[in-house]
């Protein structure tokens, strides 16, 4: 086993952060539709989280925001003329499409890709597949920049493989690491990769939600496992409970999170809880570790409270001393049932013995918590040295990014501002400077 660390690549909230409420099935996002947002505060809250976790010894990096608005999308849909003309006509004739072009959803970098570390893959390289996110118009083109960014950060082909996204068709709906986790005795050890899906496209008789869409298919998860060269004996596929999808659990990471050999999950997370746990236990026995299942009963935390507080959309992190910390948003403390449960959890003598709390209000109102904001990438020491170093969170990088945010980000954005060509100019200028700060010239196609 090689020494390895898990890097959390947190999405840096972009300068056009806004609440468009575009994600049907994401209750928090939908509830805040057309509210005024504060991009500056959102970015600073995210940077403060990255800085503190890095200071605590966790490996932390930044995933740059995507360029907005998406003029390519608008022009493909028939809006022409100058950039100002395009924005004005779209605002007048198709404000929902305009909102899609300004979508802030790339901040959810758990959806950027699925990642398999080198300890699990047949060729011994780290594999990435950018998610096609084809369930929603406002996300369906994110994979273009996600693939470009991953290839810029992980350019060494001897150590990294960045695959093309899966075909953008319903059969291969893929939402990335929000429906994927990994269990292992250590980050550098061979592990078990766990894929959770919401529907089976080619089997209409399989369980499926009735109210909200299932965004991840079994077929997509199986394709990624093949692309990444995973061992079938160490790969587990499980069906999400369709009833909780219809209660606003749009991804598995809203109802379960795993780390090391621990699965922290709600009793209603899976369509067949017993068989899912049995499959994980058998696979994990094959890599010499036992599953520690931390089950949260509905009587302790109803699904509605789990969704409202984003309890399971917290980060579960291994500390150097062997313990585990759960990174939670303030909303967990403000929800009575969740607060009571967490107090009992950390004093129970179980594997999760610390809570780390952050104010992520701007992100939470857009429909995601701490786990949505980060992409987990387990890297050996040599692999970490081979990736682009300019995105690793340090005090020096933090000291550059905070004034950059303060120079370029507005503190108030309303729906009407999406028609403002000056906002588009400001966003482009911000990203041009960010390329220089991160040492990534040409990261964006801003032509």
Coordinates of C-alpha atoms in Angstrom, one line a residue:
X1 CA 0.0 0.0 0.0
X2 CA 1.3 3.4 -1.0
X3 CA 1.0 6.5 1.1
X4 CA -2.0 8.6 -0.1
X5 CA -4.2 11.5 0.9
X6 CA -7.7 12.5 0.0
X7 CA -7.7 16.0 -1.6
X8 CA -11.0 17.9 -1.4
X9 CA -11.4 20.1 -4.4
X10 CA -13.9 22.7 -3.4
X11 CA -15.8 24.6 -6.0
X12 CA -15.0 28.3 -5.9
X13 CA -18.4 30.1 -6.2
X14 CA -18.5 32.3 -9.3
X15 CA -19.0 36.0 -9.6
X16 CA -22.6 35.6 -11.0
X17 CA -23.9 33.4 -8.1
X18 CA -27.7 33.6 -8.2
X19 CA -30.8 31.8 -7.2
X20 CA -32.7 30.8 -10.3
X21 CA -34.5 27.8 -8.8
X22 CA -33.9 25.7 -11.9
X23 CA -33.5 22.3 -10.3
X24 CA -36.8 20.6 -10.0
X25 CA -36.5 18.0 -7.3
X26 CA -34.0 20.1 -5.3
X27 CA -36.3 21.5 -2.6
X28 CA -33.8 24.1 -1.2
X29 CA -33.0 25.4 -4.6
X30 CA -36.6 25.6 -5.7
X31 CA -37.7 27.4 -2.5
X32 CA -35.3 30.3 -3.0
X33 CA -36.2 30.9 -6.7
X34 CA -35.7 34.6 -7.7
X35 CA -34.3 35.6 -4.3
X36 CA -31.5 38.1 -4.2
X37 CA -28.1 36.5 -3.8
X38 CA -24.7 37.8 -2.5
X39 CA -21.9 36.4 -4.7
X40 CA -19.2 38.0 -2.7
X41 CA -20.4 36.5 0.6
X42 CA -20.9 33.1 -1.0
X43 CA -17.3 33.0 -2.3
X44 CA -15.8 34.2 0.9
X45 CA -17.8 31.7 2.9
X46 CA -16.5 28.9 0.7
X47 CA -12.9 30.2 0.9
X48 CA -13.1 30.4 4.7
X49 CA -14.1 26.7 4.8
X50 CA -11.2 25.7 2.5
X51 CA -8.7 27.7 4.6
X52 CA -9.8 26.3 7.9
X53 CA -9.8 22.7 6.7
X54 CA -6.3 23.1 5.2
X55 CA -5.1 24.6 8.5
X56 CA -6.4 21.6 10.3
X57 CA -4.2 19.4 8.1
X58 CA -6.7 18.2 5.5
X59 CA -5.6 18.2 1.9
X60 CA -7.5 21.0 0.2
X61 CA -7.6 22.5 -3.2
X62 CA -9.7 24.9 -5.3
X63 CA -11.8 24.0 -8.4
X64 CA -12.2 27.1 -10.5
X65 CA -15.7 28.4 -11.4
X66 CA -17.1 28.1 -14.9
X67 CA -17.6 31.0 -17.2
X68 CA -21.0 32.7 -17.1
X69 CA -23.2 33.6 -18.9
X70 CA -23.0 30.7 -21.4
X71 CA -23.2 32.7 -24.6
X72 CA -22.6 29.6 -26.6
X73 CA -25.9 28.1 -25.3
X74 CA -27.8 31.3 -26.0
X75 CA -26.5 31.7 -29.5
X76 CA -27.2 28.0 -30.3
X77 CA -30.8 28.7 -29.3
X78 CA -31.2 31.5 -31.8
X79 CA -30.3 34.7 -29.8
X80 CA -28.0 36.8 -32.0
X81 CA -26.3 40.1 -32.2
X82 CA -23.9 41.7 -29.7
X83 CA -23.6 40.1 -26.3
X84 CA -25.8 42.9 -25.0
X85 CA -28.4 42.1 -27.7
X86 CA -28.3 38.4 -26.8
X87 CA -28.9 39.1 -23.1
X88 CA -31.7 41.7 -23.7
X89 CA -33.6 39.5 -26.2
X90 CA -33.3 36.4 -24.0
X91 CA -34.5 38.3 -20.9
X92 CA -37.5 39.6 -22.9
X93 CA -38.5 36.4 -24.7
X94 CA -37.1 33.5 -22.7
X95 CA -36.1 34.5 -19.1
X96 CA -35.9 30.8 -18.0
X97 CA -33.4 30.1 -20.8
X98 CA -31.4 33.2 -19.8
X99 CA -31.4 31.9 -16.2
X100 CA -30.0 28.6 -17.5
X101 CA -27.2 30.4 -19.2
X102 CA -26.3 32.1 -15.9
X103 CA -26.7 29.0 -13.8
X104 CA -24.6 28.9 -10.6
X105 CA -24.8 25.1 -10.4
X106 CA -21.1 24.4 -11.3
X107 CA -20.3 25.4 -7.7
X108 CA -21.5 21.9 -6.9
X109 CA -18.3 20.1 -7.8
X110 CA -19.5 16.8 -6.3
X111 CA -21.3 16.7 -9.6
X112 CA -18.3 17.6 -11.7
X113 CA -17.0 14.0 -12.2
X114 CA -16.6 10.5 -10.8
X115 CA -13.1 9.7 -9.6
X116 CA -11.4 6.4 -9.1
X117 CA -8.0 6.4 -7.4
X118 CA -5.1 4.4 -8.8
X119 CA -5.3 1.7 -6.0
X120 CA -8.7 0.6 -7.6
X121 CA -8.0 0.8 -11.3
X122 CA -6.6 -1.9 -13.7
X123 CA -3.9 0.4 -15.1
X124 CA -2.8 2.0 -11.8
X125 CA -3.8 5.5 -12.9
X126 CA -6.3 7.9 -11.4
X127 CA -9.4 8.0 -13.6
X128 CA -11.9 10.8 -14.0
X129 CA -15.2 10.9 -15.9
X130 CA -16.9 14.3 -16.1
X131 CA -20.6 14.0 -15.5
X132 CA -22.9 14.7 -18.4
X133 CA -25.6 16.1 -16.1
X134 CA -28.1 15.7 -19.0
X135 CA -31.2 15.8 -16.8
X136 CA -31.4 19.6 -16.7
X137 CA -30.7 22.2 -19.4
X138 CA -28.9 24.5 -17.0
X139 CA -26.3 21.8 -16.3
X140 CA -26.1 19.9 -19.5
X141 CA -23.1 21.8 -20.9
X142 CA -21.0 21.9 -17.7
X143 CA -19.1 18.8 -18.7
X144 CA -17.4 20.8 -21.5
X145 CA -15.5 23.1 -19.0
X146 CA -15.3 20.3 -16.3
X147 CA -13.4 18.1 -18.7
X148 CA -11.2 21.0 -19.8
X149 CA -10.4 21.9 -16.2
X150 CA -9.7 18.4 -15.1
X151 CA -7.3 17.9 -18.0
X152 CA -5.5 21.2 -17.1
X153 CA -5.1 20.1 -13.5
X154 CA -4.3 16.5 -14.1
X155 CA -2.3 16.7 -17.4
X156 CA 0.3 13.9 -16.7
X157 CA -1.0 11.0 -18.8
X158 CA 1.3 8.6 -17.0
X159 CA -0.6 9.1 -13.8
X160 CA -4.1 10.4 -14.8
X161 CA -6.8 9.6 -17.3
X162 CA -9.7 12.1 -18.0
X163 CA -12.4 10.3 -20.0
X164 CA -15.0 11.9 -22.2
X165 CA -18.4 12.2 -20.6
X166 CA -20.9 9.4 -21.2
X167 CA -23.4 9.9 -24.1
X168 CA -25.9 12.6 -23.3
X169 CA -29.0 10.5 -23.4
X170 CA -31.4 9.5 -20.7
X171 CA -30.0 5.9 -20.5
X172 CA -26.7 7.3 -19.3
X173 CA -27.8 10.1 -17.0
X174 CA -24.7 10.7 -14.8
X175 CA -24.5 13.2 -11.9
X176 CA -21.0 12.4 -10.8
X177 CA -19.6 11.8 -7.4
X178 CA -22.9 12.8 -5.7
X179 CA -23.9 9.2 -6.3
X180 CA -20.5 7.5 -5.7
X181 CA -18.4 6.9 -2.7
X182 CA -15.4 4.7 -1.8
X183 CA -14.6 2.5 1.2
X184 CA -11.1 1.4 2.1
X185 CA -8.9 0.9 5.2
X186 CA -6.7 3.8 4.0
X187 CA -6.8 6.2 1.0
X188 CA -3.8 4.3 -0.6
X189 CA -5.2 0.9 -0.1
X190 CA -7.4 -1.1 -2.5
X191 CA -11.0 -0.1 -1.9
X192 CA -14.6 -0.8 -2.7
X193 CA -16.4 1.6 -5.0
X194 CA -20.1 2.1 -4.3
X195 CA -22.5 3.5 -7.0
X196 CA -26.1 4.4 -6.1
X197 CA -28.6 4.9 -8.9
X198 CA -32.1 6.2 -9.1
X199 CA -33.5 4.2 -12.0
X200 CA -32.8 1.5 -14.5
X201 CA -33.4 2.8 -18.0
X202 CA -33.6 -0.5 -19.8
X203 CA -35.9 -2.1 -17.2
X204 CA -39.2 -0.3 -16.9
X205 CA -40.3 -2.6 -14.1
X206 CA -37.5 -1.5 -11.8
X207 CA -38.4 0.9 -8.9
X208 CA -38.5 4.6 -9.9
X209 CA -39.7 7.8 -8.3
X210 CA -43.1 9.2 -9.4
X211 CA -42.8 12.9 -8.5
X212 CA -39.2 14.0 -9.1
X213 CA -36.8 12.7 -11.7
X214 CA -34.1 10.1 -11.0
X215 CA -30.9 11.6 -12.3
X216 CA -28.5 8.7 -12.1
X217 CA -29.0 5.5 -14.0
X218 CA -27.6 2.0 -13.3
X219 CA -26.4 1.9 -16.9
X220 CA -24.3 5.1 -16.4
X221 CA -22.8 3.8 -13.2
X222 CA -21.9 0.5 -14.8
X223 CA -20.3 2.3 -17.8
X224 CA -18.1 4.4 -15.5
X225 CA -17.0 1.3 -13.7
X226 CA -15.9 -0.3 -17.0
X227 CA -14.2 2.9 -18.2
X228 CA -12.2 3.1 -14.9
X229 CA -11.2 -0.5 -15.0
X230 CA -12.7 -1.4 -11.7
X231 CA -12.7 -4.9 -10.3
X232 CA -16.2 -6.3 -10.3
X233 CA -15.6 -8.0 -6.9
X234 CA -14.9 -4.6 -5.4
X235 CA -17.7 -2.7 -7.0
X236 CA -21.2 -2.4 -5.6
X237 CA -24.3 -1.0 -7.3
X238 CA -27.4 -0.1 -5.2
X239 CA -30.8 1.4 -5.9
X240 CA -31.7 4.5 -4.1
X241 CA -35.1 4.5 -2.4
X242 CA -37.5 6.0 -5.0
X243 CA -39.7 7.3 -2.2
X244 CA -37.0 9.5 -0.7
X245 CA -36.2 10.9 -4.2
X246 CA -39.8 12.1 -4.2
X247 CA -39.2 13.8 -0.8
X248 CA -36.4 15.9 -2.3
X249 CA -33.4 13.5 -2.0
X250 CA -32.2 14.2 -5.6
X251 CA -28.8 12.6 -5.0
X252 CA -27.5 9.9 -2.8
X253 CA -25.3 12.3 -1.0
X254 CA -28.4 14.0 0.4
X255 CA -29.2 10.9 2.4
X256 CA -25.9 9.0 2.9
X257 CA -22.1 9.7 3.1
X258 CA -19.2 7.3 3.4
X259 CA -15.5 7.5 4.3
X260 CA -12.9 5.0 5.2
X261 CA -14.9 2.0 6.4
X262 CA -17.8 4.0 7.7
X263 CA -21.2 4.5 6.0
X264 CA -23.3 7.2 7.6
X265 CA -26.8 6.8 6.2
X266 CA -30.5 7.2 6.8
X267 CA -32.6 4.1 7.2
X268 CA -34.7 5.1 4.1
X269 CA -31.7 5.8 1.9
X270 CA -31.8 2.6 -0.1
X271 CA -34.5 0.6 -1.9
X272 CA -33.2 -2.6 -0.1
X273 CA -31.2 -1.7 2.9
X274 CA -30.3 -5.2 4.0
X275 CA -29.1 -6.4 0.6
X276 CA -27.1 -3.2 0.1
X277 CA -25.3 -3.6 3.4
X278 CA -24.7 -7.3 2.8
X279 CA -23.1 -6.5 -0.6
X280 CA -20.9 -3.8 0.9
X281 CA -19.8 -6.1 3.7
X282 CA -18.9 -8.9 1.3
X283 CA -16.9 -6.6 -1.0
X284 CA -15.1 -4.9 1.9
X285 CA -14.1 -8.3 3.4
X286 CA -12.3 -8.9 0.1
X287 CA -10.0 -5.9 0.8
X288 CA -9.5 -6.8 4.5
X289 CA -11.8 -4.3 6.2
X290 CA -15.2 -4.4 7.9
X291 CA -18.1 -2.1 7.2
X292 CA -19.1 0.2 10.1
X293 CA -22.6 1.2 9.4
X294 CA -24.0 4.2 11.3
X295 CA -27.7 4.1 10.7
X296 CA -30.0 7.1 11.5
X297 CA -33.6 6.0 12.2
X298 CA -36.5 8.0 10.9
X299 CA -37.8 8.3 14.4
X300 CA -34.6 10.3 15.3
X301 CA -34.4 12.4 12.1
X302 CA -37.3 12.4 9.7
X303 CA -36.4 12.6 6.0
X304 CA -37.8 16.2 5.8
X305 CA -35.4 17.3 8.6
X306 CA -32.4 15.5 6.9
X307 CA -33.2 17.3 3.6
X308 CA -33.8 20.7 5.3
X309 CA -30.6 20.6 7.3
X310 CA -28.4 18.8 4.8
X311 CA -27.3 16.5 7.6
X312 CA -26.0 13.8 5.2
X313 CA -24.6 16.3 2.7
X314 CA -21.9 16.9 5.2
X315 CA -18.2 15.9 4.7
X316 CA -16.9 12.9 6.6
X317 CA -13.2 13.3 6.9
X318 CA -10.4 11.1 8.4
X319 CA -8.2 12.9 10.8
X320 CA -4.5 12.0 11.1
X321 CA -5.1 10.8 14.7
X322 CA -7.5 8.1 13.4
X323 CA -10.8 9.7 14.3
X324 CA -13.4 11.1 12.0
X325 CA -14.9 14.6 11.8
X326 CA -18.3 15.5 10.2
X327 CA -18.3 18.9 8.5
X328 CA -21.8 20.3 8.9
X329 CA -23.5 23.6 8.0
X330 CA -25.1 25.9 10.6
X331 CA -28.5 24.6 9.5
X332 CA -27.8 21.3 11.3
X333 CA -27.5 23.1 14.7
X334 CA -30.7 25.1 13.9
X335 CA -32.8 22.0 13.3
X336 CA -33.9 20.7 16.7
X337 CA -34.0 17.0 15.7
X338 CA -30.7 17.0 13.9
X339 CA -29.0 19.0 16.6
X340 CA -30.1 16.5 19.2
X341 CA -29.0 13.6 17.1
X342 CA -25.5 15.0 16.4
X343 CA -24.9 15.7 20.1
X344 CA -25.6 12.1 20.8
X345 CA -23.6 10.9 17.8
X346 CA -20.3 12.5 18.8
X347 CA -20.6 11.4 22.4
X348 CA -21.6 7.8 21.6
X349 CA -18.1 6.4 21.3
X350 CA -18.6 5.5 17.6
X351 CA -16.3 6.3 14.7
X352 CA -17.6 9.9 14.2
X353 CA -16.3 11.9 17.2
X354 CA -16.1 15.5 16.1
X355 CA -18.3 18.1 14.4
X356 CA -16.8 21.0 12.4
X357 CA -19.4 23.7 11.7
X358 CA -19.4 26.3 8.9
X359 CA -21.7 29.1 7.8
X360 CA -22.5 28.3 4.2
X361 CA -25.8 30.0 4.0
X362 CA -25.4 31.4 0.5
X363 CA -24.6 27.9 -0.8
X364 CA -27.3 26.2 1.2
X365 CA -29.9 28.5 -0.2
X366 CA -28.9 27.3 -3.7
X367 CA -29.6 23.7 -2.8
X368 CA -26.4 22.1 -1.5
X369 CA -24.2 21.7 1.6
X370 CA -20.5 21.0 2.4
X371 CA -20.4 17.7 0.5
X372 CA -21.9 19.2 -2.7
X373 CA -19.1 21.8 -2.8
X374 CA -16.3 19.3 -3.0
X375 CA -14.9 16.7 -5.3
X376 CA -12.9 14.0 -3.5
X377 CA -9.6 12.9 -5.2
X378 CA -7.4 10.4 -3.4
X379 CA -3.8 10.8 -4.6
X380 CA -0.5 9.2 -3.7
X381 CA 2.5 11.5 -2.9
X382 CA 3.8 11.2 -6.4
X383 CA 0.4 11.8 -8.0
X384 CA -0.1 14.9 -5.8
X385 CA 3.2 16.2 -7.0
X386 CA 2.3 15.6 -10.6
X387 CA -1.0 17.6 -10.6
X388 CA -1.1 21.3 -11.1
X389 CA 0.1 22.9 -7.9
X390 CA -1.5 26.4 -8.3
X391 CA -4.8 25.3 -7.0
X392 CA -3.7 23.8 -3.6
X393 CA -5.1 25.8 -0.8
X394 CA -2.4 27.6 1.2
X395 CA -2.3 30.8 3.2
X396 CA -0.6 32.4 0.2
X397 CA -3.4 31.4 -2.2
X398 CA -6.1 32.4 0.3
X399 CA -4.4 35.8 0.6
X400 CA -4.6 36.2 -3.2
X401 CA -8.2 35.0 -3.7
X402 CA -9.9 37.0 -1.0
X403 CA -8.9 40.4 -2.4
X404 CA -9.7 39.0 -5.9
X405 CA -13.2 38.3 -4.8
X406 CA -13.6 41.6 -3.1
X407 CA -12.4 43.4 -6.3
X408 CA -14.7 41.5 -8.8
X409 CA -17.8 40.2 -7.0
X410 CA -21.0 42.1 -6.4
X411 CA -22.7 41.8 -3.1
X412 CA -26.2 41.8 -4.6
X413 CA -27.6 40.0 -7.6
X414 CA -31.3 39.9 -8.6
X415 CA -33.0 38.1 -11.5
X416 CA -33.2 41.4 -13.5
X417 CA -29.4 41.7 -13.2
X418 CA -29.0 38.7 -15.6
X419 CA -29.9 41.1 -18.4
X420 CA -27.1 43.5 -17.5
X421 CA -24.3 43.3 -20.0
X422 CA -22.0 44.9 -17.5
X423 CA -22.3 41.9 -15.2
X424 CA -21.1 39.7 -18.0
X425 CA -18.1 42.0 -18.6
X426 CA -17.3 41.9 -14.9
X427 CA -17.5 38.1 -14.8
X428 CA -15.1 37.7 -17.8
X429 CA -12.6 40.2 -16.3
X430 CA -12.7 38.2 -13.0
X431 CA -11.9 34.9 -14.7
X432 CA -9.1 36.4 -16.8
X433 CA -7.4 37.5 -13.6
X434 CA -8.1 34.1 -11.9
X435 CA -6.3 32.3 -14.7
X436 CA -3.2 34.2 -13.8
X437 CA -3.6 33.8 -10.1
X438 CA -3.9 30.0 -10.4
X439 CA -1.3 29.7 -13.1
X440 CA -3.7 28.3 -15.6
X441 CA -3.5 30.4 -18.8
X442 CA -6.1 29.4 -21.3
X443 CA -8.3 27.6 -18.8
X444 CA -11.4 29.4 -20.2
X445 CA -12.6 30.1 -23.8
X446 CA -13.6 33.7 -23.3
X447 CA -13.6 34.6 -27.0

